[in-house]
């Protein structure tokens, strides 16, 4: 009692009765620790702590206090109601990451359905992602999941998956870089098990995969900018193109081909520029002379490695076993063959457009010796050829022995480089959110065009609205001596036509 009083603690009957009824130890040592931490030991706070089943032993209290964490009843109540463990180990993990665990932050995390366990927090931190409330809200509003899914196109947002020389805490016997790669690869969106294994084996290649996927999507936007379907992307969890990808149409065939080609193109480019340690320039012909009198040299693009990597990584998701009824599995097998065919068709386009570049050597450019190497085309050239293949895509149907055949009665053959599809494309005229179709209402059209961007085709016969815009600019500028520029002001009218 003397000890309690010396600490300035109330020893009134009501408080003592509350403490005792809670079965709380009121030994001098415990009380001294609590008081030295500046923790209130009043009946109300103690009652809240005990009713939550929270341990208030000295060791736990010391950890909480040393972290500067409030242990008041209101905060504890919120933590417990969220089902969040406040054991020392978890608290230490949160604190080591510099994460605030105040009630407001915890409420935001929980309302987003985000796990706040130590392992998940470590993965998020290893990705360099801020996990403050504001960022979490943004992630959630975009529908972005931190868990894996089944389409690698979610990697378009990856900028630097593995940060070297910043190892994560992990098992003592595990190499820091291996632990880091394991944490990152397991948290990236859209990867199946085989893709995670490729990621673990080649963590540095993920930046190239991200660049390739982004390259493919941007080219899709450009190629279809004047079409009814303009390759619109959406903020979906594992499918950036939305529900349109659920249908095996020509548009889906193009997306698979262009993104597969994008990954092969980006990985090959990284090899040539020396950004990947596991590959370099193609040295298979280096130094060889030809009958024409020129010599292989320079840095030939190692497309073989890029194609093999794309085949191993991109195609992996198609080999995931289908679940469900026999009909579901059959439908999945048909779609799998279509996707794999179009993936390969995209890579074949890159190979077919490879060209040779040469440089002359000799006095005054006499070209006594010529050095040549093989180089990839620009990705816009790849996109142009794939768009031409899209226009002549072949509709196919399943055949025995796991092959595809042309659906039309003419039974004309189609090559491995052709795009194939199993469903007819919708007209994309009217808004249909269930099918992922935005419609063409409000799209700008070209009144004088006769192509796909014409108001007649793009507006699907619904007509269009015309808005007149005035554009004022400086014109007919002349230099006057000395020394200023004199210009006139010109006003032009621009007609903007939008679909009804």
Coordinates of C-alpha atoms in Angstrom, one line a residue:
X1 CA 0.0 0.0 0.0
X2 CA 2.8 2.3 0.8
X3 CA 4.4 1.6 -2.6
X4 CA 1.1 2.4 -4.3
X5 CA 0.6 5.6 -2.4
X6 CA 4.2 6.7 -3.1
X7 CA 3.4 6.3 -6.8
X8 CA 0.5 8.6 -6.5
X9 CA -1.9 5.8 -7.2
X10 CA -5.4 5.9 -5.8
X11 CA -6.0 3.2 -3.2
X12 CA -9.6 3.8 -2.8
X13 CA -11.8 0.8 -2.2
X14 CA -13.5 1.0 -5.6
X15 CA -10.3 0.9 -7.5
X16 CA -8.8 -1.9 -5.4
X17 CA -12.0 -3.9 -5.7
X18 CA -12.0 -3.6 -9.5
X19 CA -8.3 -4.7 -9.7
X20 CA -8.9 -7.7 -7.5
X21 CA -12.1 -8.7 -9.2
X22 CA -10.2 -8.8 -12.5
X23 CA -7.6 -11.1 -11.0
X24 CA -4.9 -8.6 -11.7
X25 CA -1.6 -8.8 -9.9
X26 CA -1.1 -5.8 -7.7
X27 CA 2.4 -6.7 -6.6
X28 CA 4.9 -3.9 -6.1
X29 CA 7.0 -4.9 -9.0
X30 CA 4.2 -4.8 -11.5
X31 CA 2.7 -1.6 -10.2
X32 CA 6.1 0.1 -10.3
X33 CA 6.6 -0.9 -13.9
X34 CA 3.1 0.3 -14.9
X35 CA 3.6 3.6 -13.1
X36 CA 7.1 4.1 -14.5
X37 CA 5.6 3.8 -18.0
X38 CA 3.1 6.5 -17.2
X39 CA 0.3 4.0 -17.7
X40 CA -3.0 4.7 -16.0
X41 CA -4.0 1.9 -13.6
X42 CA -7.5 3.2 -12.9
X43 CA -10.3 0.8 -12.7
X44 CA -11.9 1.8 -16.0
X45 CA -8.8 1.3 -18.1
X46 CA -7.9 -2.0 -16.3
X47 CA -11.4 -3.2 -16.8
X48 CA -11.2 -2.6 -20.6
X49 CA -7.9 -4.3 -20.9
X50 CA -8.9 -7.4 -19.0
X51 CA -12.3 -7.7 -20.7
X52 CA -10.4 -7.9 -24.0
X53 CA -8.3 -10.7 -22.7
X54 CA -5.2 -8.6 -23.2
X55 CA -2.1 -9.5 -21.3
X56 CA -0.8 -6.6 -19.2
X57 CA 2.3 -8.3 -18.0
X58 CA 5.4 -6.2 -17.5
X59 CA 7.3 -7.6 -20.5
X60 CA 4.4 -6.8 -22.9
X61 CA 3.8 -3.4 -21.4
X62 CA 7.5 -2.5 -21.7
X63 CA 7.5 -3.4 -25.4
X64 CA 4.4 -1.4 -26.1
X65 CA 5.6 1.6 -24.2
X66 CA 9.1 1.5 -25.7
X67 CA 7.5 1.7 -29.1
X68 CA 5.5 4.8 -28.1
X69 CA 2.3 3.0 -28.5
X70 CA -0.8 4.1 -26.7
X71 CA -2.3 1.4 -24.5
X72 CA -5.4 3.3 -23.4
X73 CA -8.6 1.4 -23.3
X74 CA -10.2 3.0 -26.4
X75 CA -7.2 2.1 -28.6
X76 CA -7.0 -1.4 -27.3
X77 CA -10.7 -1.9 -27.8
X78 CA -10.5 -0.9 -31.5
X79 CA -7.5 -3.2 -32.0
X80 CA -9.2 -6.2 -30.5
X81 CA -12.5 -5.6 -32.3
X82 CA -10.6 -5.8 -35.5
X83 CA -9.2 -9.1 -34.5
X84 CA -5.7 -7.8 -34.7
X85 CA -3.0 -9.4 -32.7
X86 CA -1.0 -7.0 -30.5
X87 CA 1.5 -9.5 -29.3
X88 CA 5.1 -8.3 -29.0
X89 CA 6.3 -10.0 -32.2
X90 CA 3.6 -8.4 -34.4
X91 CA 4.0 -5.0 -32.8
X92 CA 7.7 -5.1 -33.3
X93 CA 7.2 -5.9 -37.0
X94 CA 4.8 -3.0 -37.4
X95 CA 7.2 -0.7 -35.7
X96 CA 10.2 -1.8 -37.6
X97 CA 8.4 -0.9 -40.8
X98 CA 7.6 2.5 -39.4
X99 CA 3.9 1.8 -39.5
X100 CA 1.5 3.7 -37.4
X101 CA -0.9 1.4 -35.6
X102 CA -3.3 4.0 -34.3
X103 CA -7.0 3.2 -34.3
X104 CA -7.7 5.3 -37.4
X105 CA -5.1 3.5 -39.5
X106 CA -6.1 0.1 -38.3
X107 CA -9.7 0.8 -39.1
X108 CA -8.7 1.8 -42.7
X109 CA -6.6 -1.3 -43.2
X110 CA -9.3 -3.6 -41.8
X111 CA -12.1 -2.0 -43.8
X112 CA -10.1 -2.6 -47.0
X113 CA -9.8 -6.3 -46.1
X114 CA -6.0 -6.0 -46.0
X115 CA -4.0 -8.4 -43.9
X116 CA -1.8 -6.6 -41.4
X117 CA 0.3 -9.6 -40.4
X118 CA 4.0 -9.3 -40.3
X119 CA 4.8 -11.4 -43.3
X120 CA 2.4 -9.4 -45.6
X121 CA 3.7 -6.1 -44.3
X122 CA 7.3 -7.2 -45.0
X123 CA 6.4 -8.1 -48.6
X124 CA 4.7 -4.7 -49.2
X125 CA 7.7 -2.9 -47.8
X126 CA 10.1 -4.9 -49.9
X127 CA 8.3 -3.6 -53.0
X128 CA 8.9 -0.1 -51.9
X129 CA 5.2 0.4 -51.5
X130 CA 4.0 2.9 -49.0
X131 CA 1.3 1.4 -46.8
X132 CA -0.1 4.5 -45.3
X133 CA -3.9 4.9 -45.2
X134 CA -4.1 7.2 -48.1
X135 CA -2.2 4.9 -50.4
X136 CA -4.2 1.9 -49.2
X137 CA -7.4 3.7 -50.1
X138 CA -6.1 4.5 -53.5
X139 CA -5.1 0.8 -54.1
X140 CA -8.5 -0.3 -53.0
X141 CA -10.4 2.2 -55.1
X142 CA -8.5 1.0 -58.1
X143 CA -9.5 -2.6 -57.3
X144 CA -5.9 -3.6 -57.1
X145 CA -5.2 -6.8 -55.1
X146 CA -1.9 -7.5 -53.4
X147 CA -2.6 -11.2 -53.7
X148 CA -1.6 -13.3 -56.8
X149 CA -4.1 -13.8 -59.6
X150 CA -4.0 -15.4 -63.0
X151 CA -3.0 -12.8 -65.6
X152 CA 0.5 -11.5 -65.7
X153 CA -0.7 -8.2 -67.3
X154 CA -1.1 -6.9 -63.7
X155 CA 2.7 -6.5 -63.8
X156 CA 2.4 -3.3 -65.9
X157 CA 2.7 -1.2 -62.8
X158 CA 5.9 -2.9 -61.6
X159 CA 8.8 -0.5 -61.9
X160 CA 11.6 -2.1 -59.8
X161 CA 10.5 -5.4 -58.3
X162 CA 13.8 -6.3 -56.7
X163 CA 15.9 -3.6 -54.9
X164 CA 19.5 -4.9 -54.6
X165 CA 21.5 -4.3 -51.4
X166 CA 18.4 -3.9 -49.3
X167 CA 17.8 -7.4 -48.0
X168 CA 14.7 -8.3 -46.1
X169 CA 14.9 -9.9 -42.6
X170 CA 14.3 -13.6 -43.0
X171 CA 15.7 -17.0 -41.9
X172 CA 19.4 -16.7 -40.8
X173 CA 20.6 -19.4 -43.2
X174 CA 18.8 -18.0 -46.3
X175 CA 20.7 -15.7 -48.7
X176 CA 19.3 -12.1 -48.3
X177 CA 18.8 -11.8 -52.1
X178 CA 17.0 -15.1 -52.3
X179 CA 14.7 -14.1 -49.4
X180 CA 14.1 -10.8 -51.1
X181 CA 13.2 -12.4 -54.4
X182 CA 11.0 -14.9 -52.7
X183 CA 9.0 -12.2 -50.9
X184 CA 8.6 -10.1 -54.0
X185 CA 7.7 -12.8 -56.5
X186 CA 5.1 -14.2 -54.1
X187 CA 3.4 -10.9 -53.8
X188 CA 3.3 -9.7 -57.4
X189 CA -0.2 -9.7 -59.0
X190 CA -1.2 -12.1 -61.7
X191 CA 1.4 -14.9 -61.4
X192 CA 0.7 -18.6 -61.4
X193 CA 3.0 -21.0 -59.7
X194 CA 5.2 -21.7 -62.7
X195 CA 5.6 -17.9 -63.3
X196 CA 6.6 -17.4 -59.7
X197 CA 9.3 -20.1 -60.2
X198 CA 10.6 -18.2 -63.3
X199 CA 10.5 -15.0 -61.2
X200 CA 12.6 -16.6 -58.4
X201 CA 15.1 -17.9 -61.0
X202 CA 15.3 -14.7 -63.0
X203 CA 14.1 -11.8 -60.6
X204 CA 15.9 -9.2 -62.7
X205 CA 13.8 -10.1 -65.8
X206 CA 10.5 -8.9 -64.2
X207 CA 11.2 -5.3 -65.1
X208 CA 11.5 -6.4 -68.8
X209 CA 8.2 -8.4 -68.4
X210 CA 6.5 -5.3 -67.0
X211 CA 8.0 -3.1 -69.9
X212 CA 6.9 -5.7 -72.5
X213 CA 3.3 -5.9 -71.2
X214 CA 3.1 -2.1 -71.0
X215 CA 4.5 -1.9 -74.5
X216 CA 1.9 -4.3 -75.9
X217 CA -1.0 -2.5 -74.2
X218 CA 0.2 0.9 -75.5
X219 CA 0.5 -0.5 -79.0
X220 CA -3.0 -1.9 -78.7
X221 CA -4.3 1.5 -77.8
X222 CA -2.6 3.1 -80.8
X223 CA -3.7 0.5 -83.4
X224 CA -7.3 0.6 -82.3
X225 CA -7.6 4.3 -81.5
X226 CA -10.1 4.7 -84.4
X227 CA -12.0 1.5 -84.1
X228 CA -15.3 0.9 -82.3
X229 CA -13.4 -1.2 -79.8
X230 CA -10.5 1.1 -78.9
X231 CA -8.6 -1.3 -76.6
X232 CA -9.9 0.3 -73.5
X233 CA -8.2 -0.8 -70.3
X234 CA -9.9 -1.0 -66.9
X235 CA -8.7 -1.2 -63.3
X236 CA -9.6 -4.8 -62.7
X237 CA -7.8 -7.1 -60.3
X238 CA -6.3 -9.6 -62.7
X239 CA -7.5 -8.5 -66.1
X240 CA -6.7 -5.0 -67.3
X241 CA -9.0 -5.3 -70.4
X242 CA -12.1 -6.3 -68.4
X243 CA -14.7 -8.8 -69.4
X244 CA -14.0 -8.5 -73.1
X245 CA -11.1 -11.0 -72.5
X246 CA -13.6 -13.7 -71.4
X247 CA -14.7 -14.1 -75.0
X248 CA -12.4 -15.8 -77.5
X249 CA -12.8 -13.0 -80.2
X250 CA -10.5 -11.4 -82.6
X251 CA -9.8 -8.7 -80.2
X252 CA -8.7 -11.2 -77.5
X253 CA -6.5 -12.8 -80.1
X254 CA -4.7 -9.5 -80.8
X255 CA -4.2 -8.8 -77.1
X256 CA -2.5 -12.1 -76.5
X257 CA -0.3 -11.8 -79.6
X258 CA 0.8 -8.2 -79.0
X259 CA 1.6 -8.7 -75.3
X260 CA 3.5 -11.9 -75.9
X261 CA 5.5 -10.2 -78.6
X262 CA 6.0 -7.3 -76.2
X263 CA 7.6 -9.5 -73.6
X264 CA 9.9 -11.2 -76.1
X265 CA 10.8 -7.7 -77.6
X266 CA 11.5 -6.1 -74.2
X267 CA 13.5 -9.1 -72.8
X268 CA 15.7 -9.3 -76.0
X269 CA 16.3 -5.5 -75.8
X270 CA 17.4 -5.8 -72.2
X271 CA 19.8 -8.6 -73.2
X272 CA 21.4 -6.4 -75.9
X273 CA 21.7 -3.4 -73.6
X274 CA 23.4 -5.5 -70.8
X275 CA 20.6 -5.0 -68.3
X276 CA 20.2 -8.8 -67.6
X277 CA 23.1 -10.9 -66.3
X278 CA 21.7 -14.2 -67.6
X279 CA 21.9 -13.2 -71.3
X280 CA 23.8 -10.9 -73.7
X281 CA 24.2 -10.3 -77.4
X282 CA 23.8 -13.2 -79.8
X283 CA 27.4 -14.4 -80.3
X284 CA 26.5 -17.5 -82.4
X285 CA 27.7 -15.9 -85.7
X286 CA 30.2 -13.4 -84.2
X287 CA 33.4 -13.1 -86.2
X288 CA 32.3 -15.3 -89.1
X289 CA 33.0 -14.2 -92.7
X290 CA 30.6 -14.6 -95.6
X291 CA 31.2 -15.3 -99.3
X292 CA 29.9 -11.8 -100.0
X293 CA 32.9 -10.4 -98.3
X294 CA 31.4 -9.0 -95.1
X295 CA 31.8 -10.2 -91.5
X296 CA 29.4 -10.8 -88.7
X297 CA 30.1 -8.4 -85.8
X298 CA 28.5 -5.8 -83.6
X299 CA 25.8 -6.8 -81.2
X300 CA 23.1 -9.0 -82.7
X301 CA 19.9 -9.1 -80.8
X302 CA 19.5 -12.4 -78.9
X303 CA 15.9 -12.9 -80.0
X304 CA 16.2 -16.7 -79.3
X305 CA 16.6 -16.0 -75.6
X306 CA 13.7 -13.4 -75.6
X307 CA 11.4 -15.8 -77.4
X308 CA 12.2 -18.7 -75.1
X309 CA 11.7 -16.6 -72.0
X310 CA 8.4 -15.3 -73.3
X311 CA 7.3 -18.8 -74.1
X312 CA 8.3 -20.0 -70.7
X313 CA 6.7 -17.1 -68.7
X314 CA 3.7 -15.9 -70.8
X315 CA 2.5 -19.4 -71.8
X316 CA 2.7 -20.7 -68.2
X317 CA -0.7 -19.5 -67.2
X318 CA -2.3 -21.5 -69.9
X319 CA -1.1 -24.8 -68.5
X320 CA -3.0 -24.4 -65.2
X321 CA -5.4 -27.3 -64.9
X322 CA -9.0 -26.3 -65.4
X323 CA -11.5 -27.2 -62.6
X324 CA -15.2 -27.8 -62.7
X325 CA -17.4 -30.0 -65.0
X326 CA -16.2 -31.8 -68.1
X327 CA -17.9 -29.2 -70.2
X328 CA -16.0 -26.4 -68.4
X329 CA -12.7 -28.3 -68.9
X330 CA -13.5 -28.9 -72.6
X331 CA -14.2 -25.2 -73.1
X332 CA -11.0 -24.3 -71.2
X333 CA -9.0 -26.6 -73.5
X334 CA -10.3 -25.0 -76.6
X335 CA -9.5 -21.5 -75.3
X336 CA -6.1 -22.6 -74.1
X337 CA -5.2 -23.8 -77.6
X338 CA -6.4 -20.5 -79.0
X339 CA -4.3 -18.5 -76.5
X340 CA -1.2 -20.5 -77.0
X341 CA -1.5 -20.3 -80.8
X342 CA -1.9 -16.5 -80.7
X343 CA 1.0 -16.1 -78.2
X344 CA 3.2 -18.0 -80.6
X345 CA 1.9 -16.0 -83.6
X346 CA 3.0 -12.8 -81.8
X347 CA 6.5 -14.1 -81.2
X348 CA 6.7 -15.3 -84.9
X349 CA 6.0 -11.7 -86.1
X350 CA 9.0 -10.4 -84.1
X351 CA 11.2 -13.2 -85.7
X352 CA 9.9 -12.5 -89.2
X353 CA 10.7 -8.8 -89.0
X354 CA 14.3 -9.3 -87.9
X355 CA 16.6 -7.5 -90.2
X356 CA 20.3 -7.0 -90.9
X357 CA 22.2 -3.8 -90.3
X358 CA 25.7 -3.2 -91.6
X359 CA 28.5 -0.7 -91.1
X360 CA 31.3 0.0 -93.6
X361 CA 35.0 0.2 -92.6
X362 CA 37.8 1.6 -94.7
X363 CA 39.5 4.7 -96.0
X364 CA 37.0 7.5 -96.6
X365 CA 34.1 5.1 -96.3
X366 CA 35.3 2.9 -99.1
X367 CA 33.6 -0.1 -97.4
X368 CA 36.6 -2.4 -97.8
X369 CA 35.2 -4.3 -94.9
X370 CA 31.6 -4.5 -93.8
X371 CA 30.5 -5.6 -90.4
X372 CA 26.8 -6.7 -90.0
X373 CA 24.5 -7.8 -87.2
X374 CA 20.9 -8.7 -86.8
X375 CA 18.5 -6.3 -85.1
X376 CA 14.8 -6.3 -84.1
X377 CA 12.2 -4.1 -85.7
X378 CA 10.6 -1.2 -83.8
X379 CA 7.6 -2.3 -81.8
X380 CA 5.3 -0.1 -84.0
X381 CA 6.3 -2.2 -87.0
X382 CA 5.3 -5.3 -85.0
X383 CA 2.0 -3.7 -84.1
X384 CA 1.3 -2.8 -87.7
X385 CA 1.8 -6.4 -88.9
X386 CA -0.3 -7.8 -86.1
X387 CA -3.1 -5.3 -87.0
X388 CA -3.0 -6.6 -90.5
X389 CA -3.2 -10.2 -89.2
X390 CA -6.1 -9.1 -86.9
X391 CA -8.1 -8.0 -90.0
X392 CA -7.6 -11.5 -91.6
X393 CA -7.9 -13.5 -88.4
X394 CA -9.3 -17.0 -88.8
X395 CA -12.3 -18.4 -86.9
X396 CA -11.6 -21.9 -85.8
X397 CA -13.3 -24.8 -84.0
X398 CA -11.9 -27.7 -82.0
X399 CA -10.9 -30.9 -83.7
X400 CA -10.0 -34.3 -82.5
X401 CA -6.4 -35.0 -81.5
X402 CA -6.3 -31.6 -79.8
X403 CA -6.0 -29.5 -82.9
X404 CA -7.8 -26.5 -84.3
X405 CA -9.3 -26.2 -87.8
X406 CA -10.8 -23.4 -89.8
X407 CA -14.5 -23.1 -89.1
X408 CA -15.6 -22.0 -92.5
X409 CA -16.7 -24.6 -95.1
X410 CA -13.8 -23.6 -97.5
X411 CA -11.3 -25.6 -95.3
X412 CA -8.4 -23.3 -96.3
X413 CA -5.3 -23.9 -94.2
X414 CA -4.1 -21.3 -91.8
X415 CA -0.5 -20.9 -90.7
X416 CA 1.2 -20.8 -87.3
X417 CA 1.7 -17.1 -87.8
X418 CA -2.0 -16.3 -88.3
X419 CA -4.3 -15.1 -85.5
X420 CA -7.2 -17.4 -84.7
X421 CA -10.4 -16.9 -82.7
X422 CA -13.3 -19.1 -81.7
X423 CA -16.1 -16.5 -81.2
X424 CA -17.4 -13.8 -83.4
X425 CA -16.8 -10.2 -82.2
X426 CA -19.7 -8.1 -81.0
X427 CA -20.4 -4.9 -82.8
X428 CA -19.3 -2.8 -79.8
X429 CA -21.9 -0.2 -80.6
X430 CA -23.9 -0.1 -77.4
X431 CA -22.8 0.1 -73.8
X432 CA -22.9 -3.4 -72.1
X433 CA -21.0 -3.5 -68.8
X434 CA -21.6 -7.2 -68.4
X435 CA -19.6 -7.9 -71.5
X436 CA -17.1 -5.2 -70.9
X437 CA -18.3 -3.1 -73.9
X438 CA -18.2 0.7 -73.4
X439 CA -20.1 1.6 -76.6
X440 CA -19.2 4.4 -79.0
X441 CA -21.5 7.2 -77.6
X442 CA -19.5 10.3 -77.1
X443 CA -16.6 9.1 -79.2
X444 CA -15.1 11.7 -81.6
X445 CA -15.5 10.8 -85.3
X446 CA -14.3 12.0 -88.7
X447 CA -17.1 13.3 -90.9
X448 CA -15.0 13.3 -94.1
X449 CA -13.4 9.9 -93.6
X450 CA -14.5 6.7 -95.3
X451 CA -12.5 4.5 -92.9
X452 CA -13.3 2.9 -89.5
X453 CA -13.2 6.4 -87.8
X454 CA -15.9 7.8 -90.1
X455 CA -19.0 9.0 -88.3
X456 CA -21.1 6.5 -90.3
X457 CA -19.2 3.5 -89.1
X458 CA -18.1 4.6 -85.6
X459 CA -21.5 5.9 -84.6
X460 CA -23.3 2.8 -85.8
X461 CA -25.9 4.8 -87.7
X462 CA -27.1 6.7 -84.7
X463 CA -25.9 10.1 -86.0
X464 CA -23.6 12.6 -84.4
X465 CA -23.5 15.9 -82.7
X466 CA -21.4 18.8 -84.0
X467 CA -19.7 21.4 -81.8
X468 CA -17.9 24.4 -83.2
X469 CA -14.7 25.5 -81.4
X470 CA -12.9 28.7 -82.0
X471 CA -9.1 28.5 -82.1
X472 CA -7.0 31.7 -81.8
X473 CA -3.3 31.7 -82.6
X474 CA -0.5 34.0 -83.8
X475 CA 0.2 33.8 -87.5
X476 CA 2.0 35.6 -90.4
X477 CA 4.9 36.5 -88.2
X478 CA 7.6 38.8 -89.6
X479 CA 10.9 40.0 -88.2
X480 CA 11.1 43.8 -88.0
X481 CA 14.4 45.6 -87.9
X482 CA 15.4 46.1 -85.2
X483 CA 14.6 44.0 -83.3
X484 CA 11.2 42.4 -82.7
X485 CA 8.8 40.0 -84.3
X486 CA 5.4 41.2 -85.5
X487 CA 2.5 38.8 -85.8
X488 CA -1.1 38.9 -86.7
X489 CA -3.9 37.1 -84.8
X490 CA -5.7 34.4 -86.7
X491 CA -9.0 32.9 -85.7
X492 CA -10.1 29.5 -87.1
X493 CA -13.2 27.5 -86.4
X494 CA -13.0 23.7 -85.8
X495 CA -15.9 21.4 -86.1
X496 CA -15.9 18.5 -83.6
X497 CA -18.2 15.6 -84.3
X498 CA -19.1 13.2 -81.5
X499 CA -21.4 10.1 -81.8
X500 CA -24.9 10.3 -80.3

